[in-house]
Amino acid sequence: MVKSNRFTKLLLYIFAGAVAVYLLLPLLMILLTSVGSGSASTFPPDGLTLKWYANLGEQTQFLVAFKNSLIASTGAVLLALITGTLAALAIVHYPFPGAGILRAFFVSPMVMPKITLGIAYLILFSKMHIAGGLFALILGEAVIVLPFVLTLVGSALANLQPAHREAAADLGAGPLRIFFTITLPQLRLSLLLSGSIAFVFTFDQVEAALLLLRQDSYTLPIQLFLYMEKWQDPTIAVVSVVLIAFALALFMIIKLVLRSVPGLESLFGGRKNKRRSGL
């Protein structure tokens, strides 16, 4: 029995290691390609050089596109967090006839083809005379990521205990004060998780951006495609390495923020604490 458990554990370790290698190997190939001395993206590289990192510094369009992506993603996430939280609050805490239908309507962009939404946005925002700029993209991307916020925040609201809100109401607090002092602090984790997912999704969004934006407002994915149409050098791999570093930095920031949430450590470490105490 003991040998069987050890053999199973060994197989699990081997499987986990193989999955880790499979996930990390493409990233390692990108890293090696970014320092290749050849004039084209080849693997394995003929030699090692940092000239393509210097070449990235000369491509100012990437920096402008990165700023546009940050502005569009941040604006869309903030708008989706506000509207999604209010919608979830209305549906969960103040149910009304047709709330389920309204929830399904809000979640529908998750299953709708993104190119269809992009065309619809193009027609709508052209009629409104706002197509071509980042404001139109923010509005469109906010609708696309709204289902993530509504689902996560709605689940968190459904699991909240009403005792604190009822106690605050008994003490004379109004609905707004209850929301900002009781409900909103308990939603910090779900807001952070849904905002992080929405930010990653919008930062890499192509369909709506390709249809809505003018040339001076292009985001980073569009500029990468335009660059690859003209050149096939390792500069694209360099941009990918920079984005990987940016994602890792964002992950570390989120991890630090999660550590600062009161009670979160005990939430994840509850089982360990119970085992140590013998429960």
Coordinates of N, CA and C in Angstrom, one line a residue, residues 11-246:
L11 N 4.3 9.6 -10.1 CA 3.7 9.8 -11.3 C 3.1 11.2 -11.4
L12 N 2.5 11.7 -10.3 CA 2.0 13.0 -10.2 C 3.0 14.1 -10.4
Y13 N 4.2 13.8 -9.7 CA 5.3 14.8 -9.8 C 5.8 14.8 -11.3
I14 N 5.9 13.7 -11.9 CA 6.4 13.6 -13.3 C 5.4 14.3 -14.2
F15 N 4.1 14.1 -14.0 CA 3.1 14.7 -14.8 C 3.1 16.2 -14.6
A16 N 3.2 16.7 -13.3 CA 3.3 18.1 -13.1 C 4.5 18.8 -13.7
G17 N 5.7 18.1 -13.6 CA 6.9 18.6 -14.2 C 6.8 18.7 -15.7
A18 N 6.1 17.7 -16.3 CA 6.0 17.7 -17.8 C 5.1 18.9 -18.2
V19 N 4.0 19.1 -17.4 CA 3.1 20.2 -17.7 C 3.8 21.6 -17.6
A20 N 4.7 21.7 -16.5 CA 5.4 22.9 -16.3 C 6.4 23.2 -17.4
V21 N 7.1 22.1 -17.9 CA 8.0 22.3 -19.0 C 7.2 22.7 -20.3
Y22 N 6.1 22.1 -20.5 CA 5.3 22.4 -21.7 C 4.8 23.9 -21.7
L23 N 4.5 24.4 -20.5 CA 4.1 25.8 -20.4 C 5.2 26.8 -20.5
L24 N 6.4 26.4 -19.9 CA 7.5 27.3 -19.9 C 8.4 27.3 -21.2
L25 N 8.3 26.2 -21.9 CA 9.1 26.0 -23.1 C 8.9 27.1 -24.1
P26 N 7.6 27.5 -24.5 CA 7.4 28.6 -25.4 C 8.0 29.9 -24.9
L27 N 7.9 30.2 -23.6 CA 8.4 31.4 -23.1 C 9.9 31.4 -23.2
L28 N 10.5 30.3 -23.0 CA 12.0 30.2 -23.1 C 12.4 30.4 -24.5
M29 N 11.7 29.9 -25.5 CA 12.0 30.1 -26.9 C 11.9 31.5 -27.3
I30 N 10.8 32.2 -26.8 CA 10.7 33.7 -27.0 C 11.9 34.4 -26.5
L31 N 12.3 34.1 -25.3 CA 13.4 34.8 -24.6 C 14.7 34.6 -25.5
L32 N 15.0 33.4 -25.9 CA 16.2 33.1 -26.7 C 16.1 33.8 -28.1
T33 N 14.9 33.8 -28.6 CA 14.7 34.4 -29.9 C 15.0 35.9 -29.9
S34 N 14.6 36.5 -28.7 CA 14.8 38.0 -28.6 C 16.2 38.4 -28.5
V35 N 17.1 37.5 -28.2 CA 18.6 37.8 -28.1 C 19.3 37.2 -29.3
G36 N 18.6 36.8 -30.3 CA 19.3 36.2 -31.5 C 19.9 37.2 -32.3
S37 N 21.0 36.9 -32.9 CA 21.8 37.9 -33.7 C 21.3 37.9 -35.2
G38 N 20.5 37.0 -35.6 CA 20.0 37.0 -37.0 C 19.0 38.1 -37.2
S39 N 18.8 38.3 -38.5 CA 17.9 39.4 -38.9 C 16.4 38.9 -39.0
A40 N 16.2 37.6 -38.7 CA 14.9 37.1 -38.7 C 14.7 36.3 -37.4
S41 N 13.4 36.1 -37.1 CA 13.1 35.3 -35.9 C 13.3 33.8 -36.1
T42 N 14.4 33.3 -35.6 CA 14.7 31.9 -35.8 C 15.1 31.3 -34.5
F43 N 14.8 30.0 -34.4 CA 15.2 29.2 -33.2 C 15.8 27.9 -33.6
P44 N 16.9 27.5 -33.1 CA 17.8 28.2 -32.2 C 18.5 29.4 -32.8
P45 N 18.8 30.4 -32.1 CA 19.5 31.6 -32.7 C 20.9 31.3 -33.1
D46 N 21.4 32.0 -34.1 CA 22.8 31.8 -34.6 C 23.8 32.3 -33.6
G47 N 23.4 33.4 -32.9 CA 24.3 34.0 -31.9 C 23.5 34.8 -30.9
L48 N 24.1 35.5 -30.0 CA 23.4 36.2 -29.0 C 23.8 37.7 -29.1
T49 N 22.8 38.6 -29.0 CA 23.0 40.0 -29.0 C 21.8 40.7 -28.4
L50 N 22.1 41.9 -28.0 CA 21.0 42.8 -27.4 C 20.6 43.9 -28.3
K51 N 21.0 43.8 -29.6 CA 20.7 44.9 -30.5 C 19.2 45.1 -30.7
W52 N 18.5 44.0 -30.6 CA 17.0 44.1 -30.9 C 16.3 44.8 -29.7
Y53 N 16.9 44.7 -28.5 CA 16.3 45.5 -27.4 C 16.6 47.0 -27.6
A54 N 17.7 47.3 -28.2 CA 18.0 48.7 -28.6 C 17.1 49.2 -29.7
N55 N 16.8 48.2 -30.6 CA 15.9 48.6 -31.7 C 14.5 48.8 -31.2
L56 N 14.1 48.2 -30.2 CA 12.8 48.4 -29.6 C 12.7 49.9 -29.1
G57 N 13.8 50.4 -28.5 CA 13.8 51.7 -28.1 C 13.6 52.8 -29.2
E58 N 13.9 52.4 -30.4 CA 13.7 53.3 -31.5 C 12.3 53.2 -32.1
Q59 N 11.6 52.2 -31.8 CA 10.2 52.0 -32.3 C 9.2 52.7 -31.4
T60 N 9.1 54.0 -31.6 CA 8.3 54.8 -30.7 C 6.8 54.4 -30.8
Q61 N 6.4 53.8 -31.9 CA 5.0 53.5 -32.1 C 4.5 52.5 -31.0
F62 N 5.5 51.6 -30.6 CA 5.1 50.6 -29.6 C 4.8 51.3 -28.3
L63 N 5.6 52.3 -27.9 CA 5.4 52.9 -26.6 C 4.1 53.7 -26.6
V64 N 3.8 54.4 -27.7 CA 2.5 55.0 -27.8 C 1.3 54.0 -27.8
A65 N 1.5 52.9 -28.5 CA 0.4 51.9 -28.5 C 0.3 51.3 -27.1
F66 N 1.4 51.1 -26.4 CA 1.3 50.5 -25.0 C 0.5 51.5 -24.1
K67 N 0.8 52.8 -24.2 CA 0.1 53.8 -23.4 C -1.4 53.7 -23.8
N68 N -1.7 53.6 -25.1 CA -3.1 53.5 -25.5 C -3.8 52.3 -24.9
S69 N -3.1 51.2 -24.9 CA -3.6 49.9 -24.4 C -3.9 50.1 -22.9
L70 N -3.0 50.7 -22.2 CA -3.1 50.9 -20.7 C -4.4 51.8 -20.4
I71 N -4.5 52.9 -21.2 CA -5.6 53.8 -21.0 C -6.9 53.1 -21.3
A72 N -7.0 52.4 -22.4 CA -8.2 51.8 -22.8 C -8.6 50.7 -21.8
S73 N -7.6 49.8 -21.4 CA -7.9 48.7 -20.5 C -8.3 49.3 -19.1
T74 N -7.6 50.3 -18.6 CA -7.9 50.8 -17.3 C -9.3 51.5 -17.3
G75 N -9.6 52.2 -18.3 CA -10.9 52.9 -18.4 C -12.0 51.9 -18.5
A76 N -11.8 50.8 -19.3 CA -12.9 49.8 -19.5 C -13.1 49.0 -18.2
V77 N -12.0 48.7 -17.5 CA -12.1 47.9 -16.2 C -12.8 48.8 -15.2
L78 N -12.5 50.0 -15.0 CA -13.1 50.9 -14.0 C -14.6 51.0 -14.4
L79 N -15.0 51.2 -15.6 CA -16.4 51.4 -16.0 C -17.1 50.1 -15.8
A80 N -16.5 48.9 -16.1 CA -17.1 47.6 -15.9 C -17.3 47.3 -14.4
L81 N -16.3 47.7 -13.6 CA -16.4 47.4 -12.2 C -17.6 48.2 -11.5
I82 N -17.7 49.5 -12.0 CA -18.8 50.3 -11.4 C -20.2 49.8 -11.8
T83 N -20.3 49.6 -13.1 CA -21.6 49.2 -13.6 C -22.0 47.8 -13.3
G84 N -20.9 46.9 -13.3 CA -21.2 45.5 -12.9 C -21.5 45.3 -11.5
T85 N -20.9 46.1 -10.6 CA -21.2 46.0 -9.2 C -22.6 46.5 -8.9
L86 N -22.9 47.6 -9.5 CA -24.3 48.1 -9.3 C -25.4 47.2 -9.8
A87 N -25.1 46.6 -11.0 CA -26.1 45.7 -11.5 C -26.2 44.4 -10.7
A88 N -25.0 43.9 -10.2 CA -25.1 42.7 -9.3 C -25.8 43.0 -8.0
L89 N -25.6 44.2 -7.5 CA -26.2 44.6 -6.2 C -27.8 44.7 -6.4
A90 N -28.2 45.2 -7.6 CA -29.6 45.3 -7.8 C -30.2 43.9 -8.0
I91 N -29.5 43.0 -8.7 CA -30.1 41.7 -9.0 C -30.1 40.8 -7.8
V92 N -29.1 40.9 -6.9 CA -28.9 39.9 -5.8 C -29.6 40.5 -4.6
H93 N -29.4 41.7 -4.2 CA -30.0 42.2 -3.0 C -31.4 42.9 -3.1
Y94 N -31.7 43.3 -4.3 CA -33.0 43.9 -4.6 C -33.7 43.1 -5.7
P95 N -34.0 41.9 -5.6 CA -34.6 41.1 -6.7 C -36.0 41.7 -7.1
F96 N -36.2 41.6 -8.4 CA -37.4 42.1 -9.0 C -37.8 41.2 -10.1
P97 N -39.1 41.3 -10.6 CA -39.5 40.4 -11.7 C -38.7 40.7 -13.0
G98 N -38.2 39.6 -13.5 CA -37.3 39.7 -14.7 C -35.9 39.9 -14.4
A99 N -35.4 39.7 -13.2 CA -34.0 39.9 -12.8 C -33.2 38.8 -13.5
G100 N -33.7 37.6 -13.6 CA -32.9 36.6 -14.2 C -32.7 36.8 -15.7
I101 N -33.7 37.4 -16.4 CA -33.6 37.7 -17.8 C -32.6 38.8 -18.0
L102 N -32.6 39.8 -17.1 CA -31.7 40.9 -17.2 C -30.3 40.4 -16.9
R103 N -30.1 39.5 -16.0 CA -28.8 39.0 -15.8 C -28.2 38.2 -17.0
A104 N -29.1 37.4 -17.6 CA -28.7 36.7 -18.8 C -28.3 37.7 -20.0
F105 N -29.1 38.8 -20.0 CA -28.8 39.8 -21.0 C -27.4 40.4 -20.8
F106 N -27.1 40.7 -19.5 CA -25.8 41.3 -19.2 C -24.6 40.3 -19.5
V107 N -24.9 39.0 -19.3 CA -23.8 38.0 -19.5 C -23.7 37.6 -21.0
S108 N -24.6 38.0 -21.8 CA -24.6 37.6 -23.2 C -23.4 38.0 -24.0
P109 N -22.7 39.1 -23.7 CA -21.5 39.4 -24.5 C -20.4 38.3 -24.3
M110 N -20.4 37.5 -23.2 CA -19.4 36.5 -23.0 C -19.5 35.4 -24.1
V111 N -20.6 35.1 -24.6 CA -20.8 34.1 -25.6 C -21.0 34.6 -27.0
M112 N -21.1 35.9 -27.2 CA -21.3 36.5 -28.5 C -19.9 36.6 -29.2
P113 N -19.9 36.3 -30.5 CA -18.6 36.5 -31.3 C -18.1 37.9 -31.2
K114 N -16.8 38.0 -30.9 CA -16.2 39.4 -30.7 C -16.2 40.2 -31.9
I115 N -16.1 39.5 -33.1 CA -16.1 40.3 -34.3 C -17.5 40.9 -34.6
T116 N -18.5 40.1 -34.2 CA -19.9 40.6 -34.3 C -20.1 41.9 -33.5
L117 N -19.6 41.8 -32.2 CA -19.7 43.0 -31.3 C -18.9 44.1 -31.9
G118 N -17.7 43.9 -32.5 CA -16.9 44.9 -33.1 C -17.7 45.7 -34.2
I119 N -18.3 44.9 -35.1 CA -19.0 45.5 -36.2 C -20.2 46.3 -35.6
A120 N -20.9 45.8 -34.6 CA -22.0 46.5 -34.0 C -21.6 47.8 -33.4
Y121 N -20.5 47.7 -32.7 CA -19.9 49.0 -32.1 C -19.5 50.0 -33.2
L122 N -19.0 49.5 -34.3 CA -18.6 50.4 -35.3 C -19.8 51.2 -35.9
I123 N -20.9 50.4 -36.1 CA -22.1 51.1 -36.7 C -22.7 52.0 -35.6
L124 N -22.8 51.6 -34.4 CA -23.4 52.4 -33.3 C -22.5 53.7 -33.1
F125 N -21.2 53.5 -32.9 CA -20.4 54.7 -32.5 C -20.2 55.6 -33.7
S126 N -20.3 55.1 -34.9 CA -20.2 56.0 -36.1 C -21.5 56.9 -36.1
K127 N -22.6 56.3 -35.8 CA -23.8 57.1 -35.7 C -23.7 58.2 -34.6
M128 N -23.0 57.8 -33.5 CA -22.8 58.7 -32.4 C -21.7 59.7 -32.6
H129 N -20.9 59.5 -33.7 CA -19.8 60.3 -34.1 C -18.6 60.3 -33.0
I130 N -18.4 59.1 -32.4 CA -17.3 59.0 -31.5 C -16.4 57.8 -31.9
A131 N -16.6 57.2 -33.0 CA -15.8 56.1 -33.5 C -14.4 56.7 -33.9
G132 N -13.4 55.8 -33.6 CA -12.0 56.2 -34.0 C -11.1 56.6 -32.9
G133 N -11.7 56.8 -31.7 CA -10.9 57.2 -30.5 C -10.9 56.2 -29.4
L134 N -10.1 56.4 -28.4 CA -10.1 55.5 -27.3 C -11.4 55.4 -26.4
F135 N -12.1 56.6 -26.4 CA -13.4 56.6 -25.7 C -14.3 55.5 -26.2
A136 N -14.4 55.4 -27.5 CA -15.3 54.4 -28.1 C -14.8 53.0 -27.7
L137 N -13.5 52.8 -27.7 CA -13.0 51.5 -27.4 C -13.2 51.2 -25.9
I138 N -13.1 52.1 -25.0 CA -13.4 51.9 -23.6 C -14.9 51.5 -23.4
L139 N -15.8 52.2 -24.1 CA -17.2 51.8 -24.0 C -17.4 50.4 -24.5
G140 N -16.8 50.0 -25.6 CA -17.0 48.7 -26.2 C -16.4 47.6 -25.3
E141 N -15.2 47.8 -24.8 CA -14.5 46.8 -24.0 C -15.2 46.6 -22.7
A142 N -15.7 47.7 -22.1 CA -16.4 47.6 -20.8 C -17.6 46.7 -20.9
V143 N -18.3 46.7 -22.1 CA -19.5 45.8 -22.2 C -19.0 44.3 -22.4
I144 N -17.8 44.2 -23.0 CA -17.3 42.8 -23.2 C -16.9 42.2 -21.9
V145 N -16.3 42.9 -21.0 CA -15.8 42.3 -19.7 C -16.8 42.5 -18.6
L146 N -17.9 43.1 -18.8 CA -19.0 43.2 -17.8 C -19.4 41.9 -17.3
P147 N -19.6 40.8 -18.1 CA -20.0 39.5 -17.5 C -19.0 39.0 -16.5
F148 N -17.7 39.2 -16.6 CA -16.8 38.7 -15.6 C -17.1 39.4 -14.2
V149 N -17.3 40.7 -14.3 CA -17.5 41.5 -13.0 C -18.9 41.0 -12.4
L150 N -19.9 41.0 -13.3 CA -21.2 40.6 -12.8 C -21.3 39.2 -12.2
T151 N -20.6 38.3 -12.8 CA -20.6 36.9 -12.3 C -19.8 36.8 -10.9
L152 N -18.6 37.3 -10.9 CA -17.8 37.2 -9.6 C -18.4 38.0 -8.5
V153 N -18.7 39.3 -8.8 CA -19.3 40.1 -7.7 C -20.7 39.6 -7.3
G154 N -21.5 39.2 -8.2 CA -22.8 38.6 -7.9 C -22.7 37.4 -7.0
S155 N -21.7 36.5 -7.3 CA -21.5 35.3 -6.4 C -21.0 35.7 -5.0
A156 N -20.2 36.7 -4.9 CA -19.7 37.2 -3.6 C -20.9 37.8 -2.9
L157 N -21.7 38.6 -3.5 CA -22.8 39.2 -2.9 C -23.8 38.2 -2.3
A158 N -24.0 37.1 -3.1 CA -25.0 36.1 -2.7 C -24.5 35.3 -1.5
N159 N -23.1 35.3 -1.3 CA -22.6 34.6 -0.1 C -22.4 35.4 1.1
L160 N -22.6 36.7 1.0 CA -22.4 37.6 2.2 C -23.5 37.3 3.2
Q161 N -23.1 37.4 4.5 CA -24.1 37.2 5.6 C -24.8 38.6 5.8
P162 N -26.1 38.6 5.9 CA -26.9 39.8 6.0 C -26.8 40.4 7.4
A163 N -26.2 39.7 8.4 CA -26.3 40.2 9.8 C -25.6 41.6 9.9
H164 N -24.5 41.8 9.3 CA -23.8 43.1 9.4 C -24.7 44.2 8.8
R165 N -25.3 44.0 7.7 CA -26.1 45.0 7.1 C -27.3 45.3 7.9
E166 N -27.9 44.2 8.4 CA -29.1 44.4 9.3 C -28.8 45.2 10.6
A167 N -27.6 44.9 11.1 CA -27.2 45.6 12.4 C -27.0 47.0 12.1
A168 N -26.3 47.3 10.9 CA -26.1 48.7 10.6 C -27.4 49.5 10.3
A169 N -28.4 48.8 9.7 CA -29.7 49.4 9.5 C -30.4 49.7 10.8
D170 N -30.3 48.7 11.7 CA -30.9 48.9 13.0 C -30.3 50.1 13.8
L171 N -29.1 50.4 13.5 CA -28.4 51.5 14.2 C -28.7 52.9 13.4
G172 N -29.4 52.8 12.3 CA -29.8 54.0 11.7 C -29.0 54.4 10.4
A173 N -28.2 53.5 9.9 CA -27.4 53.7 8.7 C -28.3 53.6 7.5
G174 N -28.1 54.5 6.5 CA -28.9 54.4 5.3 C -28.3 53.4 4.3
P175 N -29.0 53.2 3.2 CA -28.5 52.2 2.2 C -27.1 52.6 1.6
L176 N -26.9 53.9 1.4 CA -25.6 54.3 0.8 C -24.5 54.0 1.8
R177 N -24.7 54.4 3.1 CA -23.7 54.2 4.1 C -23.4 52.7 4.3
I178 N -24.5 51.9 4.3 CA -24.3 50.5 4.5 C -23.5 49.9 3.3
F179 N -23.7 50.4 2.1 CA -23.0 49.9 1.0 C -21.5 50.2 1.1
F180 N -21.2 51.5 1.4 CA -19.8 51.9 1.4 C -19.0 51.4 2.6
T181 N -19.7 51.2 3.7 CA -19.0 50.8 5.0 C -19.1 49.4 5.3
I182 N -20.1 48.7 4.8 CA -20.3 47.2 5.1 C -20.1 46.4 3.9
T183 N -20.8 46.6 2.8 CA -20.9 45.7 1.7 C -19.6 45.8 0.8
L184 N -19.2 47.1 0.5 CA -18.1 47.3 -0.4 C -16.8 46.7 0.2
P185 N -16.4 46.9 1.4 CA -15.2 46.3 2.0 C -15.2 44.8 1.9
Q186 N -16.4 44.1 2.0 CA -16.4 42.7 1.9 C -16.3 42.2 0.4
L187 N -16.3 43.1 -0.5 CA -16.3 42.7 -1.9 C -14.9 43.0 -2.5
R188 N -13.9 43.4 -1.7 CA -12.6 43.8 -2.2 C -11.9 42.7 -3.0
L189 N -12.0 41.5 -2.5 CA -11.4 40.3 -3.2 C -12.0 40.1 -4.5
S190 N -13.3 40.0 -4.6 CA -14.0 39.7 -5.8 C -13.8 40.8 -6.8
L191 N -13.8 42.1 -6.4 CA -13.5 43.2 -7.2 C -12.1 43.2 -7.8
L192 N -11.1 42.8 -7.0 CA -9.7 42.7 -7.4 C -9.6 41.6 -8.4
L193 N -10.2 40.4 -8.2 CA -10.1 39.3 -9.1 C -10.8 39.6 -10.4
S194 N -12.0 40.1 -10.4 CA -12.7 40.4 -11.6 C -12.0 41.5 -12.4
G195 N -11.5 42.5 -11.7 CA -10.8 43.6 -12.4 C -9.5 43.1 -13.0
S196 N -8.8 42.2 -12.4 CA -7.5 41.6 -13.0 C -7.9 40.8 -14.2
I197 N -8.9 40.0 -14.2 CA -9.3 39.2 -15.3 C -9.7 40.1 -16.5
A198 N -10.5 41.1 -16.1 CA -11.0 42.0 -17.2 C -9.8 42.8 -17.8
F199 N -8.8 43.2 -17.0 CA -7.7 44.0 -17.5 C -6.9 43.2 -18.5
V200 N -6.6 41.9 -18.1 CA -5.8 41.0 -19.0 C -6.6 40.8 -20.3
F201 N -7.9 40.6 -20.2 CA -8.7 40.3 -21.4 C -8.8 41.6 -22.3
T202 N -9.0 42.7 -21.7 CA -9.1 43.9 -22.6 C -7.7 44.4 -23.2
F203 N -6.6 44.1 -22.4 CA -5.3 44.5 -22.9 C -4.9 43.8 -24.2
D204 N -5.4 42.5 -24.3 CA -5.1 41.7 -25.5 C -6.2 41.7 -26.5
Q205 N -7.2 42.6 -26.4 CA -8.4 42.6 -27.2 C -8.0 43.2 -28.6
V206 N -8.4 42.5 -29.7 CA -8.0 42.9 -31.0 C -9.2 43.3 -31.9
E207 N -10.3 42.5 -31.8 CA -11.4 42.6 -32.8 C -12.0 44.0 -32.8
A208 N -12.5 44.4 -31.6 CA -13.1 45.7 -31.5 C -12.1 46.9 -31.8
A209 N -10.9 46.7 -31.3 CA -9.9 47.8 -31.5 C -9.6 48.0 -32.9
L210 N -9.5 46.9 -33.7 CA -9.2 46.9 -35.1 C -10.2 47.6 -35.9
L211 N -11.5 47.5 -35.5 CA -12.6 48.1 -36.2 C -12.9 49.6 -35.8
L212 N -12.6 49.9 -34.5 CA -13.0 51.2 -34.0 C -11.9 52.3 -34.0
L213 N -10.7 51.9 -34.0 CA -9.6 52.9 -33.8 C -9.1 53.5 -35.1
R214 N -8.6 54.7 -35.0 CA -7.9 55.4 -36.1 C -6.4 55.0 -35.9
Q215 N -5.6 55.4 -36.9 CA -4.2 55.0 -36.8 C -3.4 55.6 -35.6
D216 N -3.8 56.8 -35.3 CA -3.1 57.5 -34.1 C -3.5 57.0 -32.8
S217 N -4.5 56.1 -32.8 CA -5.0 55.5 -31.5 C -4.9 54.0 -31.4
Y218 N -4.1 53.4 -32.3 CA -3.9 52.0 -32.3 C -3.3 51.5 -30.9
T219 N -3.8 50.3 -30.5 CA -3.3 49.7 -29.3 C -2.1 48.8 -29.7
L220 N -1.5 48.2 -28.6 CA -0.3 47.4 -28.9 C -0.5 46.2 -29.7
P221 N -1.6 45.4 -29.6 CA -1.7 44.2 -30.5 C -1.8 44.6 -31.9
I222 N -2.5 45.7 -32.2 CA -2.6 46.1 -33.6 C -1.3 46.6 -34.2
Q223 N -0.5 47.3 -33.4 CA 0.8 47.7 -33.8 C 1.8 46.5 -34.1
L224 N 1.6 45.5 -33.2 CA 2.4 44.3 -33.4 C 2.1 43.6 -34.8
F225 N 0.8 43.5 -35.1 CA 0.4 42.9 -36.4 C 0.9 43.8 -37.5
L226 N 0.8 45.1 -37.4 CA 1.3 46.0 -38.5 C 2.8 45.8 -38.7
Y227 N 3.5 45.7 -37.6 CA 5.0 45.6 -37.7 C 5.4 44.2 -38.3
M228 N 4.6 43.2 -38.0 CA 5.0 41.9 -38.6 C 4.7 41.8 -40.1
E229 N 3.8 42.7 -40.6 CA 3.5 42.7 -42.0 C 4.7 43.2 -42.8
K230 N 5.6 44.0 -42.1 CA 6.7 44.6 -42.8 C 8.0 44.0 -42.5
W231 N 8.2 43.6 -41.2 CA 9.5 43.0 -40.8 C 9.2 41.7 -40.0
Q232 N 10.2 40.8 -40.1 CA 10.1 39.6 -39.4 C 11.3 39.4 -38.4
D233 N 11.9 40.5 -37.9 CA 13.0 40.5 -37.1 C 12.6 40.1 -35.6
P234 N 13.6 39.9 -34.7 CA 13.2 39.5 -33.3 C 12.7 40.6 -32.5
T235 N 12.4 41.8 -33.0 CA 11.8 42.8 -32.2 C 10.5 42.4 -31.6
I236 N 9.7 41.6 -32.4 CA 8.5 41.1 -31.9 C 8.7 40.3 -30.7
A237 N 9.7 39.4 -30.7 CA 10.0 38.6 -29.5 C 10.5 39.5 -28.3
V238 N 11.1 40.6 -28.6 CA 11.5 41.5 -27.5 C 10.3 42.1 -26.9
V239 N 9.3 42.5 -27.7 CA 8.1 43.1 -27.2 C 7.4 42.0 -26.3
S240 N 7.4 40.8 -26.7 CA 6.8 39.7 -26.0 C 7.5 39.5 -24.6
V241 N 8.8 39.6 -24.6 CA 9.5 39.5 -23.3 C 9.2 40.6 -22.4
V242 N 9.1 41.8 -22.9 CA 8.7 43.0 -22.1 C 7.3 42.8 -21.5
L243 N 6.3 42.2 -22.4 CA 5.0 42.0 -21.9 C 4.9 40.9 -20.8
I244 N 5.8 39.9 -21.0 CA 5.9 38.8 -19.9 C 6.3 39.4 -18.6
A245 N 7.4 40.3 -18.7 CA 7.9 41.0 -17.5 C 6.8 41.8 -16.9
F246 N 6.0 42.5 -17.7 CA 4.9 43.3 -17.2 C 3.8 42.5 -16.6

